[in-house]
Amino acid sequence: MVTLGVNIDHIATIRQARRTYEPDPVWGAAIAELAGADCITVHLREDRRHIQDRDVRILRQTVQTKLNLEMANEESIIAIALDIRPDQVTLVPEKREEITTEGGLDVAAHADAIAKSVQRFRKNGIVTSLFIDPDPAQMKASAECGAEFIEFHTGKYANAQTEKDTAEELEILTQAAKTAHRLGLRVNAGHGLNYKNVQAICKLPYIEELNIGHSIISRAVFSGLSEAVREMKDILRRESV
Ligand code: PXP
């Protein structure tokens, strides 16, 4: 069965909108695990727009499944990862101005630096995954860097507007998964996956884990909203004179 990594960054996004204590992504991780999540994923961005250092430190102590830290291959963040020791690191490209991770990591262009990080993580018992586009050159470079996993960026598939484009992107991912397996890489995927488009992705060959964030947190807002309003309304009813 394909396993589920729940990305809880957007719980922190709501908290950071007020710079307050709620909603706490640490609570979110516990609820996700109780509901069956196989992995908790957080992205510690250089600009700290959502997840904070404190979150990752506490999550390291509380997460009982697997803690996957998404991060740029940048020394200050590497130092944090080596200190906190998540179970897995997923190296992603990162630009400060982007809304989310907009493309895969260019492993081929940064092979030496990435290979060095993969080795440092391995020495510290941390598995490395590389977030890449389903591109043969990137897969080959990822295997040469010694990464255990690659995570295919499914954004192009998720954003395809027509049935034909969707089928084409799915075929690219299918062929890429086969190539990755031949190269000895284990295969994860994520980005832009939702309750509809995930179905075909579950059927990709060799797929092990999907990392899904935005659509789960979005759905949680609506599945929880009526209860939240009811609770507030109950207080007003009870307390009004
Ligand atoms: N995988 C990686 C490597 C990501 O960077 C992200 C977004 O933070 C996701 C998965 C989850 O994407 P989404 O929030 O669109 O489900």
PDB file of N, CA and C in Angstrom, residues 8 11-12 15 20-31 54-55 58-59:
ATOM      1  N   ILE A   8       2.330  19.421   7.088  1.00  0.00           N
ATOM      2  CA  ILE A   8       1.551  20.277   7.999  1.00  0.00           C
ATOM      3  C   ILE A   8       1.992  21.743   7.966  1.00  0.00           C
ATOM      4  N   ILE A  11      -0.670  24.502   8.520  1.00  0.00           N
ATOM      5  CA  ILE A  11      -1.180  24.778   9.876  1.00  0.00           C
ATOM      6  C   ILE A  11      -0.329  25.923  10.442  1.00  0.00           C
ATOM      7  N   ALA A  12       0.969  25.829  10.216  1.00  0.00           N
ATOM      8  CA  ALA A  12       1.873  26.887  10.682  1.00  0.00           C
ATOM      9  C   ALA A  12       1.643  28.196   9.933  1.00  0.00           C
ATOM     10  N   ARG A  15      -1.024  29.951  11.766  1.00  0.00           N
ATOM     11  CA  ARG A  15      -0.489  30.475  13.037  1.00  0.00           C
ATOM     12  C   ARG A  15       0.348  31.732  12.791  1.00  0.00           C
ATOM     13  N   THR A  20       0.939  33.911  16.672  1.00  0.00           N
ATOM     14  CA  THR A  20       0.441  33.490  17.969  1.00  0.00           C
ATOM     15  C   THR A  20       0.770  32.019  18.179  1.00  0.00           C
ATOM     16  N   TYR A  21       0.097  31.362  19.099  1.00  0.00           N
ATOM     17  CA  TYR A  21       0.451  29.976  19.415  1.00  0.00           C
ATOM     18  C   TYR A  21      -0.454  28.962  18.730  1.00  0.00           C
ATOM     19  N   GLU A  22      -1.549  29.440  18.121  1.00  0.00           N
ATOM     20  CA  GLU A  22      -2.488  28.482  17.510  1.00  0.00           C
ATOM     21  C   GLU A  22      -2.817  28.836  16.060  1.00  0.00           C
ATOM     22  N   PRO A  23      -3.079  27.849  15.231  1.00  0.00           N
ATOM     23  CA  PRO A  23      -3.019  26.413  15.529  1.00  0.00           C
ATOM     24  C   PRO A  23      -1.576  25.913  15.540  1.00  0.00           C
ATOM     25  N   ASP A  24      -1.286  25.042  16.498  1.00  0.00           N
ATOM     26  CA  ASP A  24       0.080  24.546  16.656  1.00  0.00           C
ATOM     27  C   ASP A  24       0.282  23.330  15.736  1.00  0.00           C
ATOM     28  N   PRO A  25       1.261  23.399  14.834  1.00  0.00           N
ATOM     29  CA  PRO A  25       1.496  22.244  13.938  1.00  0.00           C
ATOM     30  C   PRO A  25       1.865  20.969  14.699  1.00  0.00           C
ATOM     31  N   VAL A  26       2.371  21.127  15.924  1.00  0.00           N
ATOM     32  CA  VAL A  26       2.712  19.943  16.722  1.00  0.00           C
ATOM     33  C   VAL A  26       1.433  19.169  17.075  1.00  0.00           C
ATOM     34  N   TRP A  27       0.375  19.904  17.416  1.00  0.00           N
ATOM     35  CA  TRP A  27      -0.920  19.248  17.668  1.00  0.00           C
ATOM     36  C   TRP A  27      -1.422  18.615  16.364  1.00  0.00           C
ATOM     37  N   GLY A  28      -1.244  19.343  15.283  1.00  0.00           N
ATOM     38  CA  GLY A  28      -1.696  18.848  13.974  1.00  0.00           C
ATOM     39  C   GLY A  28      -1.018  17.527  13.629  1.00  0.00           C
ATOM     40  N   ALA A  29       0.276  17.450  13.933  1.00  0.00           N
ATOM     41  CA  ALA A  29       1.019  16.215  13.642  1.00  0.00           C
ATOM     42  C   ALA A  29       0.441  15.056  14.440  1.00  0.00           C
ATOM     43  N   ALA A  30       0.120  15.310  15.715  1.00  0.00           N
ATOM     44  CA  ALA A  30      -0.417  14.234  16.560  1.00  0.00           C
ATOM     45  C   ALA A  30      -1.762  13.756  16.011  1.00  0.00           C
ATOM     46  N   ILE A  31      -2.614  14.710  15.629  1.00  0.00           N
ATOM     47  CA  ILE A  31      -3.925  14.330  15.081  1.00  0.00           C
ATOM     48  C   ILE A  31      -3.741  13.550  13.768  1.00  0.00           C
ATOM     49  N   ARG A  54      11.550  25.849  16.403  1.00  0.00           N
ATOM     50  CA  ARG A  54      10.922  25.247  17.588  1.00  0.00           C
ATOM     51  C   ARG A  54       9.993  24.101  17.203  1.00  0.00           C
ATOM     52  N   ASP A  55       9.280  24.263  16.094  1.00  0.00           N
ATOM     53  CA  ASP A  55       8.356  23.205  15.658  1.00  0.00           C
ATOM     54  C   ASP A  55       9.123  21.926  15.361  1.00  0.00           C
ATOM     55  N   ILE A  58      10.449  20.218  18.535  1.00  0.00           N
ATOM     56  CA  ILE A  58       9.431  19.504  19.320  1.00  0.00           C
ATOM     57  C   ILE A  58       8.920  18.290  18.536  1.00  0.00           C
ATOM     58  N   LEU A  59       8.717  18.468  17.231  1.00  0.00           N
ATOM     59  CA  LEU A  59       8.224  17.341  16.417  1.00  0.00           C
ATOM     60  C   LEU A  59       9.188  16.152  16.484  1.00  0.00           C
TER      61      LEU A  59
END
